[in-house]
Coordinates of C-alpha atoms in Angstrom, one line a residue:
M289 CA 18.2 -63.2 -14.7
N290 CA 17.6 -63.6 -10.8
A291 CA 14.8 -62.3 -8.7
M292 CA 17.2 -59.6 -7.4
T293 CA 17.3 -57.9 -10.6
L294 CA 14.0 -58.6 -12.3
K295 CA 12.5 -55.4 -13.7
R296 CA 9.4 -54.3 -11.9
P297 CA 6.8 -51.7 -12.7
L298 CA 7.2 -48.2 -11.7
T299 CA 5.4 -48.3 -8.4
V300 CA 4.0 -44.8 -6.9
F301 CA 2.9 -44.7 -3.1
C302 CA 0.1 -42.2 -2.3
S303 CA -1.0 -41.5 1.1
V304 CA -2.1 -37.5 1.1
Y305 CA -4.7 -35.1 2.7
E306 CA -4.4 -32.5 0.4
K307 CA -5.4 -34.1 -2.8
S308 CA -5.1 -31.0 -5.3
G309 CA -2.9 -31.7 -8.4
L310 CA -2.9 -35.7 -7.7
I311 CA -4.7 -36.5 -10.6
P312 CA -2.6 -34.6 -13.2
L313 CA 0.2 -35.9 -11.6
L314 CA -0.8 -39.9 -11.9
E315 CA -2.5 -39.9 -15.2
P316 CA 0.5 -39.5 -17.3
L317 CA 2.4 -41.8 -15.3
V318 CA -0.2 -44.6 -15.6
R319 CA -0.8 -44.0 -19.3
D320 CA 2.7 -43.3 -20.8
F321 CA 4.9 -45.5 -18.2
Q322 CA 2.2 -48.3 -17.0
A323 CA 2.8 -47.0 -13.5
Q324 CA 0.9 -48.9 -10.6
I325 CA -0.7 -47.2 -7.8
V326 CA -0.5 -48.0 -4.3
A327 CA -2.7 -45.9 -2.0
T328 CA -4.3 -45.7 1.4
G329 CA -7.9 -45.2 2.3
G330 CA -9.4 -42.0 1.2
T331 CA -6.4 -41.3 -1.2
A332 CA -7.5 -44.7 -2.9
K333 CA -11.1 -43.8 -3.3
H334 CA -10.3 -40.4 -4.6
L335 CA -8.2 -41.7 -7.3
Q336 CA -10.6 -44.7 -8.0
A337 CA -13.5 -42.1 -8.4
A338 CA -11.2 -40.5 -11.2
G339 CA -11.1 -43.8 -13.0
L340 CA -7.5 -44.8 -12.4
P341 CA -6.3 -48.3 -11.4
V342 CA -5.3 -48.5 -7.6
I343 CA -4.0 -51.3 -5.3
E344 CA -5.4 -50.6 -2.0
L345 CA -2.6 -50.7 0.7
G346 CA -4.9 -52.8 2.9
S347 CA -5.2 -55.9 0.3
I348 CA -1.8 -56.2 0.7
T349 CA -1.0 -55.8 4.1
G350 CA -4.2 -57.6 5.4
F351 CA -6.0 -54.5 7.3
D352 CA -7.4 -51.5 6.1
Q353 CA -7.0 -49.3 9.3
L354 CA -6.7 -49.7 13.0
L355 CA -7.7 -47.5 16.1
G356 CA -10.3 -45.7 14.3
G357 CA -7.9 -44.6 11.4
R358 CA -4.7 -43.8 13.6
V359 CA -2.7 -46.5 12.2
K360 CA -2.8 -47.3 8.2
S361 CA 0.1 -47.1 6.6
L362 CA 2.5 -48.1 9.6
H363 CA 3.4 -51.7 8.2
P364 CA 6.8 -53.3 7.6
T365 CA 5.8 -54.1 4.2
V366 CA 5.4 -50.5 3.1
F367 CA 8.8 -49.2 5.1
A368 CA 10.8 -52.2 3.5
A369 CA 9.4 -50.9 0.1
L370 CA 10.5 -47.5 0.7
L371 CA 13.9 -48.3 2.3
A372 CA 14.9 -51.0 0.0
S373 CA 16.4 -50.8 -3.5
E374 CA 16.7 -53.5 -6.1
N375 CA 18.6 -51.2 -8.4
T376 CA 21.6 -52.0 -6.9
G377 CA 21.5 -55.7 -7.4
R378 CA 22.1 -56.2 -3.7
L379 CA 19.5 -56.8 -1.2
P380 CA 20.6 -57.1 2.5
D381 CA 17.9 -59.4 3.6
P382 CA 16.5 -62.3 1.5
A383 CA 13.3 -62.0 3.1
L384 CA 13.1 -58.5 0.9
L385 CA 12.6 -60.8 -2.2
A386 CA 9.0 -61.6 -1.1
L387 CA 8.2 -57.8 -1.0
P388 CA 5.0 -57.2 -3.3
F389 CA 6.5 -54.2 -4.8
Y390 CA 9.2 -51.8 -4.6
L391 CA 8.6 -48.1 -4.1
D392 CA 9.9 -45.7 -6.7
V393 CA 7.8 -42.7 -6.1
A394 CA 6.1 -41.4 -2.7
V395 CA 3.5 -39.0 -2.8
V396 CA 2.5 -37.8 0.9
N397 CA 1.2 -35.0 2.6
L398 CA 0.1 -34.6 6.4
Y399 CA -3.0 -33.9 8.5
P400 CA -3.7 -30.1 8.6
F401 CA -2.3 -29.6 12.2
E402 CA -1.3 -25.9 11.1
A403 CA -4.7 -25.3 9.9
G404 CA -6.6 -26.6 12.9
Y405 CA -4.0 -24.6 15.1
Q406 CA -4.9 -21.6 13.3
E407 CA -8.8 -22.4 13.9
R408 CA -7.8 -23.0 17.5
I409 CA -6.4 -19.4 18.0
S410 CA -9.0 -17.8 15.9
G411 CA -11.6 -18.6 18.4
K412 CA -12.8 -22.4 18.0
P413 CA -11.7 -24.1 21.2
D414 CA -13.4 -27.7 20.0
V415 CA -10.8 -28.1 17.4
D416 CA -9.0 -31.3 18.5
L417 CA -5.3 -30.7 17.9
I418 CA -4.2 -34.1 19.2
E419 CA -6.2 -36.0 16.3
L420 CA -4.8 -33.9 13.9
I421 CA -1.1 -35.1 14.9
D422 CA 0.1 -37.1 11.8
I423 CA 2.4 -40.0 12.8
G424 CA 2.3 -42.4 9.8
G425 CA 2.5 -39.7 7.1
V426 CA 5.9 -38.0 8.7
S427 CA 7.4 -41.7 9.2
L428 CA 6.6 -42.1 5.4
I429 CA 8.0 -39.1 4.4
R430 CA 11.2 -39.5 6.4
A431 CA 11.8 -42.9 5.1
A432 CA 11.3 -42.0 1.5
A433 CA 13.7 -38.9 2.1
K434 CA 16.2 -41.1 3.6
N435 CA 16.2 -43.6 0.8
H436 CA 16.2 -40.4 -1.7
A437 CA 19.0 -42.2 -3.7
H438 CA 16.3 -44.7 -4.9
V439 CA 13.1 -42.8 -4.1
S440 CA 11.5 -39.5 -5.3
I441 CA 9.7 -38.2 -2.3
L442 CA 7.1 -35.2 -3.0
T443 CA 5.4 -33.6 -0.3
R444 CA 3.6 -30.7 -1.9
P445 CA 1.6 -30.3 -4.7
Q446 CA 3.7 -27.6 -6.4
Q447 CA 6.5 -30.2 -6.9
Y448 CA 4.2 -32.4 -9.3
E449 CA 4.9 -30.5 -12.4
E450 CA 8.8 -30.3 -11.8
F451 CA 8.7 -34.0 -11.2
L452 CA 6.8 -35.1 -14.4
A453 CA 9.2 -32.9 -16.3
S454 CA 12.1 -34.6 -14.4
F455 CA 11.0 -38.1 -15.1
K456 CA 10.1 -37.7 -18.7
A457 CA 13.8 -36.5 -19.2
A458 CA 15.3 -39.2 -17.4
K459 CA 13.1 -42.0 -19.5
Q460 CA 14.3 -40.1 -22.5
A461 CA 17.9 -40.8 -21.4
A462 CA 17.0 -44.4 -20.2
L463 CA 17.3 -43.6 -16.5
E464 CA 14.9 -44.9 -13.9
Q465 CA 14.5 -41.8 -11.9
P466 CA 14.7 -38.1 -12.3
A467 CA 18.3 -36.7 -11.6
L468 CA 19.7 -37.3 -8.2
A469 CA 19.9 -33.3 -7.9
C470 CA 16.3 -33.1 -8.0
R471 CA 15.6 -36.2 -5.6
Q472 CA 18.4 -34.6 -3.0
R473 CA 16.4 -31.3 -3.2
W474 CA 12.9 -33.1 -2.5
A475 CA 14.4 -35.0 0.2
L476 CA 15.9 -31.8 1.8
E477 CA 12.3 -30.1 1.4
A478 CA 10.9 -33.3 3.0
F479 CA 13.2 -33.3 6.2
R480 CA 12.4 -29.4 6.4
H481 CA 8.6 -29.8 6.0
T482 CA 8.5 -32.5 8.9
A483 CA 10.8 -30.6 11.1
A484 CA 8.5 -27.6 10.4
Y485 CA 5.5 -29.8 11.3
D486 CA 6.9 -31.1 14.6
A487 CA 8.1 -27.3 15.4
T488 CA 4.5 -26.4 14.9
I489 CA 3.0 -29.0 17.3
A490 CA 5.6 -28.0 19.9
H491 CA 4.7 -24.3 19.5
A492 CA 0.9 -24.9 19.6
L493 CA 0.9 -27.2 22.6
S494 CA 3.3 -25.0 24.6
E495 CA 0.4 -22.5 24.1
T496 CA -2.5 -24.6 24.3
L497 CA -1.5 -26.9 27.2
A498 CA -0.6 -23.9 29.5
I499 CA 2.4 -25.8 31.0
P500 CA 3.7 -23.4 33.7
E501 CA 7.4 -22.4 33.1
P502 CA 9.8 -20.6 35.7
A503 CA 9.3 -16.6 34.3
D504 CA 13.1 -16.6 33.7
A505 CA 13.6 -19.8 32.1
L506 CA 14.5 -20.2 28.4
P507 CA 14.1 -23.7 26.6
T508 CA 17.0 -25.9 26.4
A509 CA 16.3 -26.1 22.9
M510 CA 14.3 -24.0 20.2
T511 CA 12.9 -24.9 16.8
L512 CA 10.8 -22.3 15.4
P513 CA 8.3 -23.5 12.7
L514 CA 9.2 -20.5 10.3
I515 CA 7.0 -20.7 7.3
Q516 CA 7.7 -18.2 4.1
A517 CA 5.0 -15.9 3.9
Q518 CA 6.1 -13.7 1.1
P519 CA 9.1 -13.1 -0.9
M520 CA 10.7 -9.6 -0.6
R521 CA 11.9 -8.1 -3.8
Y522 CA 15.2 -7.7 -1.8
G523 CA 17.0 -7.1 1.7
E524 CA 18.4 -4.0 3.2
N525 CA 20.2 -3.5 0.0
P526 CA 19.4 -4.5 -3.4
H527 CA 22.0 -7.3 -3.5
Q528 CA 20.6 -9.4 -0.7
A529 CA 17.8 -11.7 -0.9
A530 CA 14.9 -11.7 1.4
A531 CA 11.8 -13.1 2.3
L532 CA 9.2 -12.7 5.1
Y533 CA 8.5 -15.7 7.3
S534 CA 5.5 -16.4 10.1
L535 CA 5.7 -18.2 12.7
A536 CA 3.5 -21.7 12.6
G537 CA 2.2 -20.2 9.2
K538 CA 0.2 -17.6 11.1
P539 CA -1.7 -15.1 9.2
L540 CA 0.1 -11.9 8.9
P541 CA -1.2 -9.5 11.4
F542 CA -1.2 -6.5 9.2
R543 CA -3.2 -5.7 5.9
V544 CA -1.9 -3.3 3.1
L545 CA -4.8 -1.2 1.7
Q546 CA -3.1 0.2 -1.1
G547 CA 0.3 1.2 -2.5
K548 CA 3.6 -0.8 -3.4
A549 CA 4.5 -4.0 -1.9
L550 CA 6.1 -3.4 1.6
S551 CA 10.0 -3.6 1.5
Y552 CA 12.3 -5.3 4.2
N553 CA 13.4 -2.1 5.4
N554 CA 9.6 -0.9 5.5
L555 CA 8.8 -4.1 7.6
L556 CA 11.7 -2.9 10.0
D557 CA 10.5 0.5 10.5
I558 CA 6.9 -0.6 10.9
D559 CA 7.8 -3.2 13.9
A560 CA 9.5 -0.5 15.4
G561 CA 7.2 2.1 15.2
W562 CA 4.2 0.0 16.0
A563 CA 6.1 -1.2 19.1
L564 CA 6.5 2.4 20.4
V565 CA 2.7 3.6 19.7
R566 CA 1.4 0.4 21.4
E567 CA 3.2 1.6 24.5
F568 CA 0.1 3.9 24.9
N569 CA -3.4 2.9 25.7
D570 CA -5.8 2.8 22.8
G571 CA -6.3 5.9 21.3
D572 CA -9.9 5.6 21.4
Q573 CA -9.8 5.5 25.3
G574 CA -6.7 7.2 26.3
E575 CA -3.5 8.9 24.5
I576 CA -3.3 9.1 21.1
A577 CA 0.2 8.7 20.0
C578 CA 2.0 9.0 16.8
A579 CA 5.7 8.3 15.9
I580 CA 7.3 8.9 12.7
I581 CA 10.1 6.6 12.2
K582 CA 13.2 6.6 10.0
H583 CA 15.8 4.0 9.7
N584 CA 14.7 1.9 12.7
N585 CA 14.7 4.9 14.9
P586 CA 11.9 7.1 16.0
C587 CA 12.5 10.9 14.9
G588 CA 9.6 12.6 16.3
V589 CA 6.9 11.2 18.8
A590 CA 3.9 13.1 20.3
I591 CA 0.9 12.5 22.3
S592 CA -2.7 14.2 22.2
E593 CA -5.8 13.9 24.2
K594 CA -7.7 15.8 21.3
S595 CA -6.9 14.1 17.8
S596 CA -4.8 12.1 15.5
L597 CA -4.3 15.2 13.6
E598 CA -2.6 17.1 16.7
A599 CA -0.5 14.2 17.4
Y600 CA 0.7 13.6 13.9
S601 CA 1.3 17.4 13.5
R602 CA 3.3 17.6 16.6
A603 CA 5.2 14.6 15.8
L604 CA 6.1 16.1 12.6
E605 CA 7.1 19.2 14.1
A606 CA 9.5 17.4 16.3
D607 CA 11.8 16.8 13.4
P608 CA 10.4 17.7 9.8
V609 CA 13.6 17.1 7.9
S610 CA 14.2 13.9 9.1
A611 CA 10.6 12.9 8.5
F612 CA 10.7 13.2 4.9
G613 CA 10.4 9.6 3.5
G614 CA 9.6 8.2 6.8
I615 CA 7.1 5.9 8.1
V616 CA 4.2 7.5 10.4
C617 CA 2.6 5.1 13.2
L618 CA -0.7 6.2 14.7
N619 CA -2.5 4.2 17.3
H620 CA -5.8 5.8 16.2
P621 CA -7.7 5.5 13.1
V622 CA -6.6 8.1 10.5
D623 CA -9.5 10.7 9.8
E624 CA -9.7 13.0 6.6
E625 CA -8.1 16.0 8.2
T626 CA -4.9 14.0 9.4
A627 CA -4.9 12.4 5.7
K628 CA -4.7 16.0 4.4
A629 CA -1.8 16.8 6.7
M630 CA -0.2 13.6 5.8
A631 CA -0.6 13.8 2.2
A632 CA 1.4 17.0 2.0
L633 CA 4.5 15.1 2.9
F634 CA 6.3 12.6 1.0
L635 CA 6.0 9.3 3.3
E636 CA 6.7 5.8 2.6
V637 CA 4.2 3.7 4.8
I638 CA 1.3 5.1 7.2
V639 CA 0.1 2.4 9.9
A640 CA -3.1 2.7 12.0
P641 CA -5.7 0.5 13.1
G642 CA -7.7 2.0 10.5
F643 CA -8.6 4.5 8.0
T644 CA -12.3 6.3 7.5
P645 CA -13.6 6.3 3.8
D646 CA -12.9 10.1 3.5
A647 CA -9.3 9.4 4.8
L648 CA -8.5 6.7 2.0
A649 CA -10.0 8.8 -0.7
V650 CA -7.6 11.8 0.1
L651 CA -4.8 9.1 0.4
S652 CA -5.7 7.5 -2.7
A653 CA -4.3 10.2 -4.7
K654 CA -0.7 9.0 -3.7
K655 CA -0.7 5.6 -5.4
N656 CA 2.6 4.6 -4.3
L657 CA 1.9 5.5 -0.6
R658 CA 1.7 2.3 1.5
L659 CA -1.6 2.2 3.9
V660 CA -1.2 -0.5 6.5
T661 CA -3.8 -1.5 9.0
M662 CA -2.6 -3.1 12.2
P663 CA -4.2 -4.2 15.6
L664 CA -3.5 -2.7 18.6
T665 CA -3.0 -6.2 20.4
D666 CA 0.4 -7.5 20.7
V667 CA 1.1 -9.5 17.5
R668 CA 4.2 -11.1 18.9
S669 CA 4.4 -14.2 21.1
D670 CA 5.3 -13.2 24.7
A671 CA 6.0 -17.2 25.0
L672 CA 9.0 -17.0 22.6
P673 CA 12.3 -15.1 23.4
A674 CA 13.7 -12.5 21.5
I675 CA 16.2 -14.2 19.0
K676 CA 19.2 -12.4 17.4
Q677 CA 21.5 -14.2 14.8
L678 CA 25.4 -14.1 15.3
G679 CA 28.1 -15.0 13.3
G680 CA 29.1 -18.7 13.1
G681 CA 26.0 -20.2 13.4
L682 CA 25.4 -18.8 16.9
F683 CA 22.1 -17.3 18.5
L684 CA 21.4 -15.0 21.3
A685 CA 17.9 -15.4 22.9
Q686 CA 16.5 -13.5 26.0
K687 CA 13.0 -12.8 27.6
R688 CA 11.1 -10.0 25.9
L689 CA 10.8 -6.5 27.6
L690 CA 7.3 -6.0 28.9
N691 CA 4.8 -4.5 26.5
S692 CA 4.5 -1.4 28.4
S693 CA 7.0 0.7 30.4
E694 CA 4.1 1.3 32.7
E695 CA 4.1 -2.5 33.6
N696 CA 7.5 -2.3 35.3
V697 CA 8.4 1.4 36.1
P698 CA 5.8 2.8 38.5
Q699 CA 6.7 0.3 41.3
S700 CA 10.2 0.9 41.2
L701 CA 10.3 5.0 40.6
S702 CA 12.2 7.0 43.1
I703 CA 13.3 10.4 43.3
P704 CA 17.0 10.7 45.1
T705 CA 17.0 14.6 44.6
R706 CA 15.8 17.1 46.9
C707 CA 14.0 19.0 44.3
Q708 CA 10.7 17.2 43.0
P709 CA 9.7 17.3 39.3
S710 CA 6.1 19.0 39.0
P711 CA 3.2 16.7 37.6
E712 CA 3.6 18.1 34.4
L713 CA 7.2 17.5 34.2
L714 CA 6.6 13.9 35.6
E715 CA 4.2 13.1 32.8
D716 CA 7.0 14.2 30.3
L717 CA 9.5 12.2 32.0
R718 CA 7.4 9.1 31.6
L719 CA 6.6 10.0 27.9
G720 CA 10.6 10.2 27.6
W721 CA 11.3 7.0 29.0
K722 CA 8.8 5.2 26.8
V723 CA 10.4 6.7 23.8
A724 CA 14.0 6.1 24.9
K725 CA 13.3 2.4 25.0
H726 CA 13.1 2.2 21.5
V727 CA 15.8 4.6 20.5
K728 CA 18.9 2.9 19.7
S729 CA 21.4 3.1 22.7
N730 CA 23.1 5.2 23.7
A731 CA 19.6 7.0 23.9
M732 CA 18.9 10.4 25.3
V733 CA 15.3 11.9 24.8
L734 CA 14.1 15.5 25.3
V735 CA 10.3 15.7 25.7
K736 CA 8.1 19.0 26.3
E737 CA 4.6 19.1 26.8
G738 CA 3.9 15.7 25.4
Q739 CA 6.1 16.0 22.2
T740 CA 9.9 15.0 21.7
V741 CA 12.1 18.0 20.9
G742 CA 15.5 16.3 20.7
I743 CA 16.4 12.8 20.4
G744 CA 20.0 11.6 20.3
G745 CA 20.7 8.0 19.7
G746 CA 23.0 5.1 18.5
Q747 CA 26.2 6.9 19.7
T748 CA 29.2 5.2 21.5
S749 CA 29.2 7.9 24.2
R750 CA 26.2 9.0 26.5
I751 CA 27.5 12.7 26.5
G752 CA 27.6 12.4 22.9
A753 CA 24.0 11.5 22.4
L754 CA 22.9 14.1 24.7
E755 CA 24.7 16.7 22.6
L756 CA 22.7 15.5 19.6
A757 CA 19.5 15.7 21.4
L758 CA 20.5 19.2 22.7
N759 CA 21.3 20.3 19.5
Q760 CA 18.3 19.4 17.6
A761 CA 16.1 21.0 20.4
C762 CA 18.1 24.2 20.9
D763 CA 15.9 26.5 22.9
A764 CA 13.1 23.9 23.5
A765 CA 15.4 22.3 25.6
K766 CA 14.7 24.8 28.6
G767 CA 12.2 23.1 30.8
A768 CA 12.2 20.0 28.7
A769 CA 12.3 16.2 30.6
L770 CA 15.4 14.2 29.9
A771 CA 15.2 10.4 29.5
S772 CA 18.3 8.4 29.3
D773 CA 18.0 4.9 28.6
G774 CA 20.9 3.7 30.7
F775 CA 22.6 5.2 33.8
L776 CA 24.5 8.5 33.7
P777 CA 28.2 7.3 34.1
A778 CA 29.8 10.6 34.6
V779 CA 28.6 14.1 35.8
D780 CA 29.2 15.7 32.4
N781 CA 25.7 14.6 31.6
V782 CA 24.2 16.7 34.4
Y783 CA 26.1 19.5 33.5
A784 CA 25.0 19.9 30.0
A785 CA 21.4 19.3 30.7
A786 CA 21.7 22.0 33.5
Q787 CA 23.5 24.7 31.0
A788 CA 20.6 23.9 28.5
R789 CA 18.3 24.6 31.4
V790 CA 16.6 21.1 31.1
G791 CA 13.8 20.8 33.6
A792 CA 14.4 17.2 35.0
I793 CA 15.9 13.8 34.4
I794 CA 14.8 10.3 34.4
Q795 CA 17.4 7.5 34.2
P796 CA 17.8 3.8 35.6
G797 CA 20.3 4.8 38.4
G798 CA 22.8 2.1 39.4
S799 CA 26.3 3.6 38.5
I800 CA 28.9 4.0 41.2
K801 CA 28.9 7.6 40.3
D802 CA 25.4 7.9 41.6
P803 CA 26.3 9.9 44.8
E804 CA 28.2 12.5 42.5
V805 CA 25.5 12.7 39.8
I806 CA 22.7 13.3 42.6
A807 CA 24.8 15.5 44.7
L808 CA 25.4 17.7 41.5
A809 CA 21.6 17.5 40.8
D810 CA 20.5 18.8 44.2
Q811 CA 23.4 21.8 43.8
L812 CA 21.9 22.6 40.4
N813 CA 18.1 22.1 41.8
L814 CA 17.6 19.7 38.9
P815 CA 15.1 17.0 39.8
M816 CA 16.0 13.5 39.0
V817 CA 13.7 10.4 38.9
F818 CA 15.4 6.7 38.9
T819 CA 13.4 4.0 37.5
G820 CA 15.8 1.0 38.7
V821 CA 15.2 -0.4 35.0
R822 CA 17.5 0.0 32.2
E823 CA 16.2 -0.3 28.6
F824 CA 19.1 -0.7 26.5
K825 CA 18.3 -1.3 22.7
H826 CA 21.2 -2.5 20.9

């Protein structure tokens, strides 16, 4: 038997930061299959302390570590042993015959860059992210994954049990390695793991290094480190699998205090409603805002300077039929009186910055009702563009809308009509504009005295959206403020608004029909405000 086909012992290479589960993985391999273990630094000491026989890598390569630990496993012997295969009977380089071992299994995980990043953003500026960037581990994982035809690569403790079962089954079938399908899956997980790791580093450094970029620039390439936070029961429909992912493994921004697990559709509606109520000042210091969401659209919105109860009651009054089974978002803590009012209606979720103990006591009687707390600070990263997936592996990306319409509207407001809106109407126009921003286009929103009275959204024509809003408002349209998320393309909208005796209109302007629209508004003594900004939501 020549040297190229000599049987060698099963050899496992270990270099891990996360050491949980490692001893239970290796003990049966040594005991039952006479495996030899090659390990680096701290991993070797951990295994020796457990009584396992270990070959320290430094005894083979001739050095323990260099540059204060930055270089340990980056050595030709290690990578040749990972990338070669004696099982084929063909070694491409005679020098490989002198290798002290060939690696059958690589158990490698990485420095906790993600955890260090979380510490950094949670208020620990002394965390040195640069020193947490793993170099050797990533290279080892990629080499082993590339040679998965002959090497099993394990990157997570959760894989260890499956590996042992697969390895034992292979030995019973007189095979040297677990099934190829298993090795392929572990290799794919390994490449995904290193890709997410590198993407996390890029994302973290883009935030912490504060490199200036043009305001309107988008990156030439984007790799988002999306880590699965929790599986969902299903997606929009029961036959669709779904899961929730967080960016760079960040903690989830919300906390579920009671009730069933949040569903895919719950999360969509929570995101829509929370973005809307965040348009207003903190309820403790300014306007208390309440939005009731149904199928990703607001069906009732109201503000109050007095109480969360008033804001909720007026939002419910706006459309009590659609509110049934909806989601309530409030930018102010829920107190006992508000909780009692909410308990009278079937709701899926209530979201607020907090709940008083008395409110929790009231709502705890509804066991399935989900109570969620959410911070009022913006939980979405402004550094990242908004992304939508198209078919065929295509994605659209754009800069996000500003967090509040107040940031971009007042500077560009103009009143092209002779008739001016009253201060009270102007406040309702601003409210309508904020709400319209969160209604599916075409969107037309009627607001009266701090409360929506009619919402028409998701229509293929603007006049159709306006008719929906007017039909819902009925007599309440009289004197109301009308907000349009896009310009008015024809005078029919002005005629319809005037017939319903609407008090004023706010719209972006910019249509070639603007002169006709303004002239008719002047003729009908209907004040009109231009924002100069469009707020489509598709």
